[in-house]
Coordinates of C-alpha atoms and ligand atoms in Angstrom, one line a residue:
M1 CA -17.5 45.6 -11.2
N2 CA -16.4 47.5 -14.2
I3 CA -19.7 48.0 -16.1
D4 CA -21.8 51.2 -16.4
K5 CA -25.0 51.3 -14.4
R6 CA -28.1 51.2 -16.7
Q7 CA -31.8 51.0 -16.1
V8 CA -33.1 47.6 -17.1
Y9 CA -36.8 46.7 -16.8
M10 CA -37.0 42.9 -16.3
D11 CA -40.5 42.7 -15.0
H12 CA -42.8 42.6 -18.1
A13 CA -44.9 39.9 -16.5
A14 CA -45.9 42.4 -13.8
T15 CA -46.8 45.1 -16.3
T16 CA -45.6 46.8 -19.5
A17 CA -45.3 50.4 -20.6
T18 CA -48.2 51.6 -22.8
R19 CA -46.9 51.9 -26.4
P20 CA -46.7 55.6 -27.4
E21 CA -48.8 55.0 -30.5
V22 CA -51.4 53.3 -28.2
A23 CA -51.4 56.3 -25.8
E24 CA -51.8 58.6 -28.8
A25 CA -54.7 56.7 -30.1
M26 CA -56.5 56.8 -26.7
L27 CA -56.1 60.6 -26.2
P28 CA -58.9 61.8 -28.6
Y29 CA -61.4 59.6 -26.6
M30 CA -60.7 61.6 -23.5
T31 CA -61.0 65.0 -25.1
G32 CA -62.8 65.6 -28.4
H33 CA -64.6 62.2 -28.7
F34 CA -65.7 62.1 -25.1
G35 CA -69.3 61.0 -25.8
N36 CA -70.9 58.2 -23.9
P37 CA -71.3 55.3 -26.3
S38 CA -74.8 54.7 -25.1
S39 CA -76.0 58.2 -26.0
L40 CA -78.0 58.8 -29.2
Y41 CA -76.5 62.0 -30.6
D42 CA -73.7 62.2 -33.2
L43 CA -71.0 62.9 -30.6
A44 CA -71.5 59.4 -29.1
K45 CA -71.2 57.7 -32.5
A46 CA -67.4 58.1 -32.6
S47 CA -67.1 56.4 -29.2
R48 CA -69.4 53.6 -30.2
T49 CA -67.5 53.0 -33.4
A50 CA -64.2 53.0 -31.6
V51 CA -65.4 50.4 -29.1
E52 CA -66.6 48.2 -31.9
K53 CA -63.3 48.5 -33.7
A54 CA -61.4 47.4 -30.6
R55 CA -63.8 44.5 -30.2
E56 CA -62.9 43.4 -33.7
Q57 CA -59.2 43.7 -33.0
V58 CA -59.4 41.7 -29.8
A59 CA -61.6 39.0 -31.4
A60 CA -59.2 38.7 -34.4
A61 CA -56.3 38.2 -32.0
I62 CA -57.8 35.0 -30.5
G63 CA -59.8 33.6 -33.4
A64 CA -63.2 34.7 -32.0
A65 CA -66.1 36.7 -33.4
P66 CA -66.4 40.3 -32.2
K67 CA -69.8 39.6 -30.5
E68 CA -68.1 37.1 -28.3
I69 CA -65.8 39.7 -26.7
Y70 CA -66.9 41.6 -23.5
F71 CA -64.8 44.4 -22.1
T72 CA -63.9 44.4 -18.4
S73 CA -61.7 46.3 -16.0
G74 CA -58.8 43.7 -16.3
G75 CA -57.7 40.1 -15.8
T76 CA -59.0 40.0 -12.3
E77 CA -62.5 40.9 -13.2
S78 CA -62.5 38.6 -16.2
D79 CA -61.4 35.7 -14.0
N80 CA -63.9 36.5 -11.3
W81 CA -66.7 36.8 -13.9
A82 CA -65.9 33.5 -15.6
L83 CA -65.8 31.5 -12.4
K84 CA -68.7 33.2 -10.4
G85 CA -70.8 33.7 -13.6
V86 CA -70.7 30.0 -14.6
A87 CA -70.9 28.8 -11.0
F88 CA -74.2 30.7 -10.3
A89 CA -75.7 30.1 -13.8
K90 CA -75.1 26.3 -13.6
K91 CA -75.5 25.5 -9.9
A92 CA -78.7 23.5 -10.6
K93 CA -76.6 21.2 -12.8
G94 CA -73.8 20.7 -10.4
K95 CA -71.5 22.5 -8.0
H96 CA -68.0 21.1 -8.8
I97 CA -65.2 23.1 -10.3
I98 CA -61.7 21.9 -11.4
T99 CA -58.7 24.1 -11.4
S100 CA -55.0 23.8 -10.8
V101 CA -52.8 24.7 -7.7
I102 CA -50.7 27.1 -9.7
E103 CA -53.3 29.5 -10.9
H104 CA -53.1 33.3 -10.3
H105 CA -54.8 34.4 -7.0
A106 CA -57.6 35.9 -9.2
I107 CA -58.6 32.3 -9.7
T108 CA -57.6 30.6 -6.5
H109 CA -59.0 33.2 -4.2
T110 CA -62.2 33.3 -6.3
C111 CA -62.4 29.5 -6.0
A112 CA -61.9 29.7 -2.2
W113 CA -64.8 32.2 -2.0
L114 CA -67.0 29.9 -4.1
E115 CA -66.2 27.1 -1.7
K116 CA -67.6 29.2 1.1
Q117 CA -70.8 29.6 -1.0
G118 CA -71.2 25.8 -1.2
F119 CA -69.3 24.9 -4.3
S120 CA -66.6 22.2 -4.2
V121 CA -63.2 22.7 -6.0
T122 CA -60.6 20.2 -7.1
Y123 CA -57.1 21.8 -7.2
L124 CA -55.0 19.7 -9.6
A125 CA -51.4 19.1 -8.7
V126 CA -48.6 19.9 -11.2
D127 CA -45.3 18.1 -12.0
Q128 CA -41.9 19.6 -11.1
Y129 CA -42.1 21.9 -14.2
G130 CA -45.5 23.2 -13.2
M131 CA -47.4 21.2 -15.9
V132 CA -50.9 20.0 -15.5
D133 CA -51.5 16.5 -16.8
P134 CA -54.6 16.4 -19.0
A135 CA -55.2 12.8 -17.7
D136 CA -55.6 14.2 -14.2
V137 CA -58.2 16.7 -15.5
E138 CA -60.2 13.9 -17.0
A139 CA -59.9 11.8 -13.9
A140 CA -61.2 14.6 -11.7
I141 CA -64.4 15.1 -13.8
T142 CA -67.6 14.0 -12.0
P143 CA -71.3 14.3 -13.1
E144 CA -71.4 17.4 -10.8
T145 CA -68.5 19.2 -12.7
I146 CA -69.6 22.4 -14.4
L147 CA -66.3 24.2 -15.1
I148 CA -62.6 23.5 -15.7
S149 CA -60.3 26.5 -15.3
V150 CA -56.6 26.1 -16.2
M151 CA -54.3 29.0 -17.1
M152 CA -52.7 29.1 -20.5
A153 CA -49.3 30.3 -19.2
N154 CA -48.1 30.8 -15.6
N155 CA -47.2 34.3 -14.5
E156 CA -44.3 33.2 -12.2
I157 CA -42.6 30.3 -14.0
G158 CA -43.8 30.8 -17.6
T159 CA -44.9 27.2 -18.1
V160 CA -47.3 26.9 -21.0
Q161 CA -50.1 24.3 -20.4
P162 CA -51.5 21.7 -22.8
I163 CA -54.6 23.9 -23.3
A164 CA -55.9 22.2 -26.5
A165 CA -55.7 18.8 -24.9
I166 CA -57.5 20.0 -21.7
G167 CA -60.1 21.8 -23.9
A168 CA -60.8 18.6 -25.9
I169 CA -61.4 16.7 -22.7
A170 CA -63.7 19.3 -21.3
Q171 CA -65.7 19.3 -24.6
K172 CA -65.9 15.5 -24.6
H173 CA -67.5 15.5 -21.2
G174 CA -69.7 18.5 -21.9
V175 CA -68.0 20.7 -19.2
L176 CA -67.2 24.4 -19.8
F177 CA -63.5 25.3 -20.2
H178 CA -62.1 28.6 -19.0
T179 CA -58.5 29.7 -19.4
D180 CA -56.7 32.6 -17.9
A181 CA -54.6 33.8 -20.9
V182 CA -53.4 37.0 -19.3
Q183 CA -49.7 36.1 -19.6
A184 CA -50.1 34.3 -22.9
A185 CA -51.8 36.9 -25.1
G186 CA -49.5 38.7 -27.4
H187 CA -46.7 36.1 -26.7
I188 CA -48.0 32.8 -28.0
P189 CA -50.7 32.0 -30.6
I190 CA -54.2 31.6 -29.3
D191 CA -57.1 30.1 -31.2
V192 CA -60.3 29.6 -29.1
H193 CA -61.8 27.1 -31.5
A194 CA -58.7 24.9 -32.1
M195 CA -58.1 24.9 -28.3
H196 CA -61.8 24.2 -27.4
I197 CA -62.0 27.2 -25.1
D198 CA -65.4 28.4 -23.9
L199 CA -64.2 31.4 -21.8
L200 CA -60.8 33.2 -21.9
S201 CA -59.5 36.1 -19.8
L202 CA -57.3 38.9 -21.1
S203 CA -55.6 42.0 -19.5
G204 CA -54.5 45.0 -21.5
H205 CA -51.5 46.1 -19.4
K206 CA -49.6 42.9 -20.0
F207 CA -49.2 43.6 -23.8
H208 CA -48.4 47.3 -23.8
G209 CA -51.9 48.4 -23.4
P210 CA -53.3 50.6 -20.6
K211 CA -53.8 49.3 -17.0
G212 CA -57.4 48.7 -15.8
T213 CA -58.5 47.2 -19.1
G214 CA -59.4 43.6 -19.9
A215 CA -61.8 41.4 -21.8
L216 CA -63.6 38.1 -21.4
Y217 CA -64.2 35.9 -24.4
I218 CA -67.5 34.1 -24.0
G219 CA -68.1 31.4 -26.6
P220 CA -71.4 30.7 -28.4
G221 CA -74.1 29.3 -26.2
V222 CA -72.2 29.8 -22.9
R223 CA -74.6 30.9 -20.1
L224 CA -73.2 32.8 -17.2
D225 CA -74.6 35.3 -14.7
P226 CA -73.4 38.9 -14.8
L227 CA -70.9 40.0 -12.2
M228 CA -71.7 43.7 -12.6
H229 CA -75.4 44.6 -12.4
G230 CA -76.6 48.0 -13.7
G231 CA -77.1 49.4 -17.2
A232 CA -77.4 47.5 -20.4
Q233 CA -73.8 48.0 -21.7
E234 CA -72.0 45.1 -23.3
R235 CA -75.3 43.6 -24.5
G236 CA -76.7 43.5 -21.0
R237 CA -73.9 41.2 -19.7
R238 CA -71.5 43.7 -18.1
A239 CA -72.9 46.9 -16.8
G240 CA -71.0 50.2 -16.5
T241 CA -70.2 53.0 -18.9
E242 CA -67.4 51.7 -21.2
N243 CA -63.8 52.8 -20.6
V244 CA -63.7 54.0 -24.2
P245 CA -60.0 55.3 -24.2
G246 CA -58.9 52.1 -22.4
I247 CA -60.8 49.8 -24.7
V248 CA -59.4 51.7 -27.8
G249 CA -55.9 51.3 -26.3
M250 CA -56.3 47.6 -25.4
G251 CA -57.6 46.7 -28.9
L252 CA -54.8 48.5 -30.7
A253 CA -52.1 47.2 -28.3
L254 CA -53.3 43.6 -28.8
S255 CA -53.4 43.9 -32.6
L256 CA -49.9 45.3 -32.6
A257 CA -48.6 42.6 -30.3
V258 CA -50.1 39.9 -32.4
A259 CA -48.8 41.4 -35.7
D260 CA -45.2 41.3 -34.4
M261 CA -45.6 38.2 -32.4
T262 CA -43.6 35.6 -34.4
E263 CA -40.7 37.9 -35.0
N264 CA -40.6 39.2 -31.5
A265 CA -40.9 35.8 -29.9
E266 CA -37.9 34.6 -31.9
R267 CA -35.7 37.5 -30.8
V268 CA -36.9 37.5 -27.2
T269 CA -36.5 33.7 -26.9
A270 CA -32.8 34.0 -28.0
L271 CA -32.3 36.7 -25.3
R272 CA -34.1 34.6 -22.8
D273 CA -31.9 31.6 -23.5
R274 CA -28.8 33.8 -23.2
L275 CA -30.0 35.1 -19.9
T276 CA -30.9 31.6 -18.6
A277 CA -27.4 30.3 -19.5
G278 CA -25.9 33.2 -17.7
M279 CA -28.0 32.5 -14.6
L280 CA -27.3 28.8 -14.6
A281 CA -23.6 29.4 -14.9
I282 CA -23.8 30.7 -11.2
P283 CA -23.1 27.7 -8.9
H284 CA -26.2 26.2 -7.2
A285 CA -28.6 28.0 -9.5
Y286 CA -31.6 26.0 -10.9
L287 CA -34.2 26.9 -13.5
N288 CA -37.9 26.9 -12.4
G289 CA -40.6 26.0 -14.8
H290 CA -40.5 23.9 -18.0
P291 CA -37.2 24.1 -19.9
K292 CA -39.0 24.2 -23.3
R293 CA -42.7 24.7 -22.9
R294 CA -42.4 28.2 -21.4
L295 CA -43.2 31.8 -22.4
P296 CA -40.6 33.3 -24.7
N297 CA -39.8 36.1 -22.2
N298 CA -39.7 34.2 -18.9
V299 CA -36.6 33.3 -16.8
N300 CA -37.2 32.1 -13.3
V301 CA -34.3 30.8 -11.3
V302 CA -33.6 29.8 -7.8
F303 CA -30.3 30.4 -6.0
E304 CA -29.5 28.3 -3.0
F305 CA -28.3 30.1 0.1
I306 CA -29.8 33.5 -0.6
E307 CA -33.0 35.4 0.0
G308 CA -35.0 36.6 -3.1
E309 CA -36.1 39.8 -1.3
S310 CA -32.5 40.9 -0.6
I311 CA -31.4 40.2 -4.2
L312 CA -34.3 42.4 -5.4
L313 CA -33.2 45.3 -3.3
L314 CA -29.6 45.1 -4.4
L315 CA -30.6 44.7 -8.1
N316 CA -32.8 47.8 -7.7
R317 CA -29.8 49.8 -6.6
K318 CA -28.1 48.8 -9.8
G319 CA -31.1 50.0 -11.9
I320 CA -32.6 46.5 -12.5
A321 CA -36.4 46.0 -11.9
A322 CA -37.2 42.3 -11.3
S323 CA -39.5 40.2 -9.1
T324 CA -39.4 37.2 -6.9
G325 CA -42.8 35.9 -8.0
S326 CA -46.0 37.6 -9.1
A327 CA -46.3 41.3 -8.6
C328 CA -48.9 40.8 -5.8
S329 CA -47.0 38.1 -3.9
S330 CA -43.9 40.3 -3.9
K331 CA -45.8 42.3 -1.3
S332 CA -46.1 39.4 1.0
L333 CA -43.4 37.2 2.5
D334 CA -45.4 34.0 1.9
P335 CA -43.5 31.6 -0.2
S336 CA -44.7 31.4 -3.8
H337 CA -47.6 28.8 -4.0
V338 CA -46.4 28.0 -7.5
L339 CA -42.8 27.1 -6.6
I340 CA -44.1 25.1 -3.6
A341 CA -46.5 23.2 -5.9
C342 CA -43.5 22.4 -8.2
G343 CA -41.9 20.7 -5.2
L344 CA -39.3 23.3 -4.1
P345 CA -38.6 23.2 -0.4
H346 CA -39.7 26.4 1.6
D347 CA -36.2 27.6 2.3
V348 CA -35.1 27.4 -1.3
V349 CA -38.2 29.1 -2.6
H350 CA -37.1 32.3 -0.9
G351 CA -34.1 32.4 -3.2
S352 CA -36.1 32.7 -6.4
L353 CA -35.8 35.4 -9.0
R354 CA -38.1 36.1 -11.9
L355 CA -36.8 38.1 -14.8
T356 CA -39.3 38.8 -17.6
L357 CA -38.0 40.3 -20.9
G358 CA -39.7 42.6 -23.3
E359 CA -39.5 43.6 -27.0
E360 CA -37.2 46.5 -26.1
T361 CA -34.8 44.3 -24.1
T362 CA -31.3 44.3 -25.7
E363 CA -28.3 41.9 -25.6
E364 CA -26.5 44.6 -23.6
D365 CA -29.3 44.6 -21.0
V366 CA -29.1 40.9 -20.7
D367 CA -25.3 40.9 -20.3
Y368 CA -25.6 43.7 -17.7
V369 CA -28.2 41.7 -15.7
I370 CA -26.0 38.5 -15.8
A371 CA -23.0 40.4 -14.5
V372 CA -25.0 42.2 -11.7
V373 CA -26.8 39.1 -10.6
K374 CA -23.6 37.1 -10.5
E375 CA -21.9 39.7 -8.3
T376 CA -25.0 40.2 -6.1
V377 CA -25.5 36.5 -5.5
Q378 CA -21.9 36.2 -4.5
R379 CA -22.1 39.2 -2.2
L380 CA -25.2 37.7 -0.4
R381 CA -23.7 34.3 -0.1
D382 CA -20.6 35.8 1.5
M383 CA -22.9 37.4 4.0
S384 CA -25.0 34.4 4.8
P385 CA -24.0 32.0 7.6
L386 CA -25.7 29.2 5.6
T387 CA -23.3 29.4 2.7
P388 CA -20.9 26.4 2.5
P389 CA -17.1 27.3 2.5
E390 CA -16.6 26.3 -1.1
L391 CA -19.2 28.9 -2.3
R392 CA -17.6 31.8 -0.5
S393 CA -15.2 34.3 -2.1
Q394 CA -11.7 33.3 -1.7
S395 CA -10.4 36.7 -0.7
Ligands
LIG401 N1 -54.0 36.4 -14.2 C1 -52.7 36.3 -14.4 C2 -52.1 35.0 -14.9 C3 -51.9 37.4 -14.1 O1 -50.6 37.3 -14.3 C4 -52.5 38.6 -13.7 C5 -51.7 39.8 -13.3 O2 -50.6 39.7 -12.8 C6 -53.9 38.6 -13.5 C7 -54.7 37.5 -13.8 C8 -54.7 39.8 -13.1 O3 -54.8 40.8 -14.1 P1 -55.0 42.3 -13.8 O4 -53.8 42.9 -13.3 O5 -55.4 42.9 -15.2 O6 -56.2 42.4 -12.9

């Protein structure tokens, strides 16, 4: 191939680089302003003020009040806290939880653990595009139901769920509604009130903030047990000395992401569509996830007659960072539970490729990826005994 090798990061759903201005804003809170926010002397005041400013920034990004934001160590902790916290606080009322089959493992594995503690969980099926039907949510509600948890946008296929409709159903039945908005925040508009959301999980490193930072929105009047026991931080609900630099970074990163969101989403959507068209021009390639209701930066395709793992290794040699599914499932050879839930056969699932764009992605990056993927798919198909003759190179 006659194109220059370049480094292209196409895995923004796995993580993002911390913005330089965010890293810069964090630095003083590791050095000069290192005080513990709980201390009483003047040195601590700067830390306290910075944490409260970040709380305001996070709250403003989702239409919440600052006092409804609780800082955590990331999306995983927020998801665990929402589910376990509500389950244990409400177990006298009922022990039934509703979720979907395509949630992140931070939800599904927590649900599996809760099942071992005596809770029952309904895992709602999705359609071929990975969409949850709000009517299925309503039909699954019983007098025992205490919580519904459906993610806002899927980390593998980018499908965006009808969150406001599900929230309205939850509210009508007096059931709490949690959504994992880890992949959605900074990409699509979020309004906890318009969407009838009681609990919402965020993760800083998905929108150019630091890793190991997160938040849980807890709506007014929502009772849940703490996950972390210890000191009185976060108004007694989440113990542990605050990660002040991380919190500062997360707050700023989210406010910057939201400020640029409309403009960025428009630009990235156009690049996403160009990339999708390039991928679908490859014979026997199919798009995973919803064709329209999907994140602006997500392309997930499946190529028949190839292995996703082999394509990743070859793309890596050409400087392209991509994924077959979520970052965690890339470490295992288990087929993606999300693609299986969308009805893809096991052998085809292994040929899936997730490319997630970012605000720094250029048209040249996209064209390079299209050319490299095309060449790589052909190379792997030429090597595979399963490839039908008409898909092999003619030479
Ligand atoms: N939920 C979703 C949808 C995710 O994509 C991720 C991370 O990939 C998480 C939760 C976990 O977030 P964290 O990495 O901050 O623990």
